Short mmCIF file of N, CA, C and O in Angstrom, two decimals:
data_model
loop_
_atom_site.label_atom_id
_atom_site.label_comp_id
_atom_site.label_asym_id
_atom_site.label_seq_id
_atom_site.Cartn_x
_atom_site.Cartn_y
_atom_site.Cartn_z
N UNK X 134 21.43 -71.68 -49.81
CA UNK X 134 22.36 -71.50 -48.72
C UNK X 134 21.63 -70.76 -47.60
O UNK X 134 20.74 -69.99 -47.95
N UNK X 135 21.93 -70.92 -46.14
CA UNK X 135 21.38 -70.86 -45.49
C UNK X 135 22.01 -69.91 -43.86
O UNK X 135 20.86 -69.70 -43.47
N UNK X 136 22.43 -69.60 -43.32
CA UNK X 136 23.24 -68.89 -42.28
C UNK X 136 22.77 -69.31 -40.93
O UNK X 136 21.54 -69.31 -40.85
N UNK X 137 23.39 -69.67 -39.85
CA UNK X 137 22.70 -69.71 -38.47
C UNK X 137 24.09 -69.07 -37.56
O UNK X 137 25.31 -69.19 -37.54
N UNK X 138 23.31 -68.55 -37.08
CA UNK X 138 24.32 -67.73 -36.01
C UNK X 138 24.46 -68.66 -34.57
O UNK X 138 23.54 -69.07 -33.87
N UNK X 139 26.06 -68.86 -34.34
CA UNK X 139 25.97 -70.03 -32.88
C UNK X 139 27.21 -69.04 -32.53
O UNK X 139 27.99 -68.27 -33.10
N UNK X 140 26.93 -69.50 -31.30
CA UNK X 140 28.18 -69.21 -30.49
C UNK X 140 29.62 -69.23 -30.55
O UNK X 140 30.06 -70.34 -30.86
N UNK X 141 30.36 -68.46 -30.36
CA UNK X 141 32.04 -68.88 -30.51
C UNK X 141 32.81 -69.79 -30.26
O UNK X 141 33.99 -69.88 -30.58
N UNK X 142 31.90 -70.77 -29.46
CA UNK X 142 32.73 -71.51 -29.23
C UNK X 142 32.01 -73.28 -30.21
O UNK X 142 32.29 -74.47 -30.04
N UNK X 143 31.36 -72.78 -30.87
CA UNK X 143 30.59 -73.66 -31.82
C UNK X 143 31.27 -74.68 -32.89
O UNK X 143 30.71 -75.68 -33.35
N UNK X 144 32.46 -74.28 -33.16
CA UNK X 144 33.01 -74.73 -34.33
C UNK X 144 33.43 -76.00 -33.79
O UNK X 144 33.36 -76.88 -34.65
N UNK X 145 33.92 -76.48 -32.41
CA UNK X 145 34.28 -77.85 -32.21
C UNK X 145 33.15 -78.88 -32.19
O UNK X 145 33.26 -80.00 -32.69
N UNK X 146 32.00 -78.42 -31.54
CA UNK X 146 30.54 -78.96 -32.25
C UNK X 146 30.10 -79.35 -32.96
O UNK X 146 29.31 -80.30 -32.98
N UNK X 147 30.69 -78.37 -34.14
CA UNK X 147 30.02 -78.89 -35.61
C UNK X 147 31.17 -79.04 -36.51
O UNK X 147 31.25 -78.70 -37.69
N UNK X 148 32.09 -79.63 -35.72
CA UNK X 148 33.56 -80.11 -36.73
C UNK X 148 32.94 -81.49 -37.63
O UNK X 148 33.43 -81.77 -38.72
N UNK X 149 32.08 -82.11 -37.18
CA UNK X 149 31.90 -83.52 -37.84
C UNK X 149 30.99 -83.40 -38.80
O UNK X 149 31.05 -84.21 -39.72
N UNK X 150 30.12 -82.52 -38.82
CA UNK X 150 29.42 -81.80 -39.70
C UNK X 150 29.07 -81.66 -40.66
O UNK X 150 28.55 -80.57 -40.91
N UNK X 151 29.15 -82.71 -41.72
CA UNK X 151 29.92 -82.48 -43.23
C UNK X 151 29.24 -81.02 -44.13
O UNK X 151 29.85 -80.22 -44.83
N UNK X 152 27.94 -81.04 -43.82
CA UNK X 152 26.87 -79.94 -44.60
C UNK X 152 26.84 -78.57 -43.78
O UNK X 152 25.84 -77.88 -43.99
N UNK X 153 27.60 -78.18 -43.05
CA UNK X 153 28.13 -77.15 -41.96
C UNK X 153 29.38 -76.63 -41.89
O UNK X 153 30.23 -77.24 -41.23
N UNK X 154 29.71 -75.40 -42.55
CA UNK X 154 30.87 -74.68 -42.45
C UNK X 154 30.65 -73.70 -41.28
O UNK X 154 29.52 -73.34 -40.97
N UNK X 155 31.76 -73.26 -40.63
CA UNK X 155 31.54 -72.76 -39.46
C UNK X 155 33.14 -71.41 -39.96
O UNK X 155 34.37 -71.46 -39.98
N UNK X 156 32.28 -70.60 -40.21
CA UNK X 156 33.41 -69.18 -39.85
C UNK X 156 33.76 -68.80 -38.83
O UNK X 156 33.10 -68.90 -37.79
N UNK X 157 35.28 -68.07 -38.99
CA UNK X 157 36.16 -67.62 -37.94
C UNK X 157 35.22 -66.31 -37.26
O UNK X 157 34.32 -65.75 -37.88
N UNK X 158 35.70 -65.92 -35.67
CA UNK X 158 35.02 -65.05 -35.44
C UNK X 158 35.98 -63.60 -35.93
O UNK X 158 37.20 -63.53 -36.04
N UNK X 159 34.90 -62.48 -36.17
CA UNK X 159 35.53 -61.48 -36.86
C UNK X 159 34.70 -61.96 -38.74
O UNK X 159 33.92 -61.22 -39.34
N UNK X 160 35.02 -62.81 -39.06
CA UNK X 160 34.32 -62.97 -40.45
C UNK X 160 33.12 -62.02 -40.39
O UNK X 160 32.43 -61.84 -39.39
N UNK X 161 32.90 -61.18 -42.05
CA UNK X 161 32.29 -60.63 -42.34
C UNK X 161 30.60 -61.34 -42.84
O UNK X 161 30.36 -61.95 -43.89
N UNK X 162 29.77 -61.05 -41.88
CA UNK X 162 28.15 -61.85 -42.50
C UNK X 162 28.06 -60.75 -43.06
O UNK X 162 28.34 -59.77 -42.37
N UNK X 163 27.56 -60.49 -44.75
CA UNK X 163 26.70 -59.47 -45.44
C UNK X 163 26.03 -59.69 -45.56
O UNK X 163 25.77 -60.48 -46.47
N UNK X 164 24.64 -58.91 -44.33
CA UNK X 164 22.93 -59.35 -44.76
C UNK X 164 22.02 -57.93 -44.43
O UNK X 164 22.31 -56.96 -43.73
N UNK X 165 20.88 -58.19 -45.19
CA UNK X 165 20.26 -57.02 -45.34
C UNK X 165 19.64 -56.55 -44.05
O UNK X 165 19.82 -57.30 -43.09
N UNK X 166 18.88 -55.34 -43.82
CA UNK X 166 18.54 -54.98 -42.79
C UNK X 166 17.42 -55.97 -42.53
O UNK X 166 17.53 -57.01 -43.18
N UNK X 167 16.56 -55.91 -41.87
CA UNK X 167 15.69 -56.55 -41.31
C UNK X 167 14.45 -56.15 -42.13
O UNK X 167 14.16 -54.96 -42.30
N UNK X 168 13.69 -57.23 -42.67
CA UNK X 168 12.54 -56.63 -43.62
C UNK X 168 12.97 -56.31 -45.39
O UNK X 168 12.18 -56.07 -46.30
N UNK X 169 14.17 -56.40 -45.45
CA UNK X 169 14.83 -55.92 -46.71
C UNK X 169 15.52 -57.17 -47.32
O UNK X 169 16.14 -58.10 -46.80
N UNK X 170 15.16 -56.85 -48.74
CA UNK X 170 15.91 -58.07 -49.30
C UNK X 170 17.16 -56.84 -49.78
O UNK X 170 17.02 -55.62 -49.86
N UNK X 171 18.68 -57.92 -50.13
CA UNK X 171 19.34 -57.13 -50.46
C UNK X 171 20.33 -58.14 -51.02
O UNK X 171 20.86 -59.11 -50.48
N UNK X 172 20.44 -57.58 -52.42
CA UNK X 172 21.09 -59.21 -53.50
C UNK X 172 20.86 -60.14 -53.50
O UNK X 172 21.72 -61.02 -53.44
N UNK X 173 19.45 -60.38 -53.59
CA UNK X 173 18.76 -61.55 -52.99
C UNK X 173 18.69 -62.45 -51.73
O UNK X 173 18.31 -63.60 -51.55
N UNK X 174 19.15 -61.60 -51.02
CA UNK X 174 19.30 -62.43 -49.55
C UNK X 174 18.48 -61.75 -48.80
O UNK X 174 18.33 -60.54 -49.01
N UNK X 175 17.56 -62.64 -47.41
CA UNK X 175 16.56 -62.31 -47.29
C UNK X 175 16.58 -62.55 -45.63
O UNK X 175 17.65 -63.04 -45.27
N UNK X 176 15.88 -62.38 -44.82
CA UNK X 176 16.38 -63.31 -43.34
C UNK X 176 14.88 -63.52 -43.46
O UNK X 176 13.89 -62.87 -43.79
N UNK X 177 15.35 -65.37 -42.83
CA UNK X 177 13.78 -65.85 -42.61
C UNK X 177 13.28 -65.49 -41.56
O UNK X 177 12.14 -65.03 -41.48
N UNK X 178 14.00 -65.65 -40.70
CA UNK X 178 13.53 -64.65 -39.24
C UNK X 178 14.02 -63.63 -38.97
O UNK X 178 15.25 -63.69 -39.01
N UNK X 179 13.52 -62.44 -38.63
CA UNK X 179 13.84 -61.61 -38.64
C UNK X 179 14.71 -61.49 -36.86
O UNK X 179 14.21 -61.82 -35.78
N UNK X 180 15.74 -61.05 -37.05
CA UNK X 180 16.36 -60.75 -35.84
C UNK X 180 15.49 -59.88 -34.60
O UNK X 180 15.01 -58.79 -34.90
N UNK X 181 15.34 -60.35 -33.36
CA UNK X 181 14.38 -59.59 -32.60
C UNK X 181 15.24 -58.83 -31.25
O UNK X 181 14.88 -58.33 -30.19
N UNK X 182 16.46 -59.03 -31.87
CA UNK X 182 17.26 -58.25 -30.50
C UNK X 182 17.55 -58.66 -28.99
O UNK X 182 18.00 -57.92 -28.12
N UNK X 183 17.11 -60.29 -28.86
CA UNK X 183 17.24 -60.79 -27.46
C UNK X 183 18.75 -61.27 -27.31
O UNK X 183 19.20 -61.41 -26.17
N UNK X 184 19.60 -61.56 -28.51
CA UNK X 184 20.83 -62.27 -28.60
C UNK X 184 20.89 -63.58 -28.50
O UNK X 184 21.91 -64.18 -28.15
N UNK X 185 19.49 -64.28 -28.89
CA UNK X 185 19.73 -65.77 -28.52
C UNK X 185 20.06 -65.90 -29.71
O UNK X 185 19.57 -65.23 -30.62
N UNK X 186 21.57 -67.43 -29.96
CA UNK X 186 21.80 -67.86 -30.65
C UNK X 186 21.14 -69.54 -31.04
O UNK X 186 20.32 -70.16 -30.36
N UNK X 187 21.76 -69.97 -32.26
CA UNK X 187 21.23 -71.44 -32.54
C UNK X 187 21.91 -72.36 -31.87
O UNK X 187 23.09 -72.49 -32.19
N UNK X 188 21.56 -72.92 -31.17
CA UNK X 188 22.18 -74.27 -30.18
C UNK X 188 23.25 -75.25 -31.23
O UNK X 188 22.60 -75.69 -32.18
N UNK X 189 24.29 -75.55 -31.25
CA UNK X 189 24.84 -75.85 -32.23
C UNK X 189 24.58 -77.44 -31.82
O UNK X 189 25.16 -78.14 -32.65
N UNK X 190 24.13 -77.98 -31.15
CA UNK X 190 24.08 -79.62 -31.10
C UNK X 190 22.61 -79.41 -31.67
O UNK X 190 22.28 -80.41 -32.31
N UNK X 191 21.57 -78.38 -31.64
CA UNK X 191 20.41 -78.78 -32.09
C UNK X 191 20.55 -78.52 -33.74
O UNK X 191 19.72 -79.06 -34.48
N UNK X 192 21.62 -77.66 -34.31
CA UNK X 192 22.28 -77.48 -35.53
C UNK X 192 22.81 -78.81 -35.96
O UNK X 192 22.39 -79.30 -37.01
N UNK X 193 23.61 -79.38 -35.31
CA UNK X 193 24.30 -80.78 -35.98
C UNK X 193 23.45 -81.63 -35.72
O UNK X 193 23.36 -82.25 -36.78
N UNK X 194 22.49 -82.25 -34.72
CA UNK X 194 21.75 -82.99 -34.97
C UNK X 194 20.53 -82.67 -35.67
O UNK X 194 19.63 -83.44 -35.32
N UNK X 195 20.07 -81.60 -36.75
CA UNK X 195 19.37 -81.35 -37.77
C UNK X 195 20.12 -81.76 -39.28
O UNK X 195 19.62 -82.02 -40.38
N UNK X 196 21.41 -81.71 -38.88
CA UNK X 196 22.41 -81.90 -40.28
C UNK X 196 22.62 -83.25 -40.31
O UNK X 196 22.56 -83.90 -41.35
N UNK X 197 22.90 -83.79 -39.08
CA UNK X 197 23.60 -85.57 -38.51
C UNK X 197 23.24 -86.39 -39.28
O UNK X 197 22.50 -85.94 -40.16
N UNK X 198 23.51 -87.71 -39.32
CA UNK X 198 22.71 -88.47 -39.53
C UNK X 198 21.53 -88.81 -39.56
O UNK X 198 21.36 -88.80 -38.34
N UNK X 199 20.48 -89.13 -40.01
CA UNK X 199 18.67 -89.12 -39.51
C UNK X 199 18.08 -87.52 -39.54
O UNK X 199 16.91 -87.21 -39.35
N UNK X 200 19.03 -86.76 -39.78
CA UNK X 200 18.59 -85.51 -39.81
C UNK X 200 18.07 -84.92 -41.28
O UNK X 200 18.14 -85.66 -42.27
N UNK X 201 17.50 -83.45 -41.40
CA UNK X 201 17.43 -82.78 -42.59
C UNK X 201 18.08 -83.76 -43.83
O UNK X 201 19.27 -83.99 -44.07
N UNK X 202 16.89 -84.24 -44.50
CA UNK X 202 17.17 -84.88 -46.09
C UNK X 202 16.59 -83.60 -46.67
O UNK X 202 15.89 -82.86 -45.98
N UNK X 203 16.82 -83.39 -47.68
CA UNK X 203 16.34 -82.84 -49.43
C UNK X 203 15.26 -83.45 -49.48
O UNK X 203 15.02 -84.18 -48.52
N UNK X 204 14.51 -83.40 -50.28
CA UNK X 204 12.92 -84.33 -50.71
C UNK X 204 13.08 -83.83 -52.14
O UNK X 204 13.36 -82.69 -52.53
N UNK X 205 12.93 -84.54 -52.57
CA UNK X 205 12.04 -84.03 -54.28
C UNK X 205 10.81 -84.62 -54.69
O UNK X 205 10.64 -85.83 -54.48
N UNK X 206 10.05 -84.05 -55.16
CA UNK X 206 8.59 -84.63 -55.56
C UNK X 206 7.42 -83.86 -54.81
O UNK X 206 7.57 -82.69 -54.47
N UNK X 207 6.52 -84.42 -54.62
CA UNK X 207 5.37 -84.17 -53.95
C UNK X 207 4.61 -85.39 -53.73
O UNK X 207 4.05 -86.16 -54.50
N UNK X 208 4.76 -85.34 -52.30
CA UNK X 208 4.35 -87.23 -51.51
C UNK X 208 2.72 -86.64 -51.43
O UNK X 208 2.42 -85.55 -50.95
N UNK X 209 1.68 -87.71 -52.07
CA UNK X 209 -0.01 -87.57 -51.92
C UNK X 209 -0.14 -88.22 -50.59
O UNK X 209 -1.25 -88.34 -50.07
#
């Protein structure tokens, strides 16, 4: 599981979404400080304090159709 932080007004964006749940604003994110794992959760990037969020059309078109598959194996 994975977290991306978008904008408030994001959720009509990624209504079609199927692999994208989108929380209410006010919902509680529990994540560790920065650099810290904490119950196994980890941030891949570390937050750098500018406030940019994830573009939610560049979010759904990573999820969309033609987008982000799974792989299994190892292609030679």
């Amino acid at each position: 599981m994975a977290w991306w932080l978008v904008p408030l007004d994001a959720a009509e964006e990624l209504a079609d979404v199927r692999a994208v749940s989108v929380k209410p604003h006010g919902w509680t994110l529990h994540c560790p400080p920065s650099g810290q794992v904490l119950r196994k959760h980890l941030w891949l990037n570390y937050p750098d304090g500018s406030g940019v969020l994830t573009d939610p059309a560049v979010l759904a078109a990573a999820f969309g159709p033609g987008g982000f598959r799974y792989r299994v194996g190892v292609q030679a």
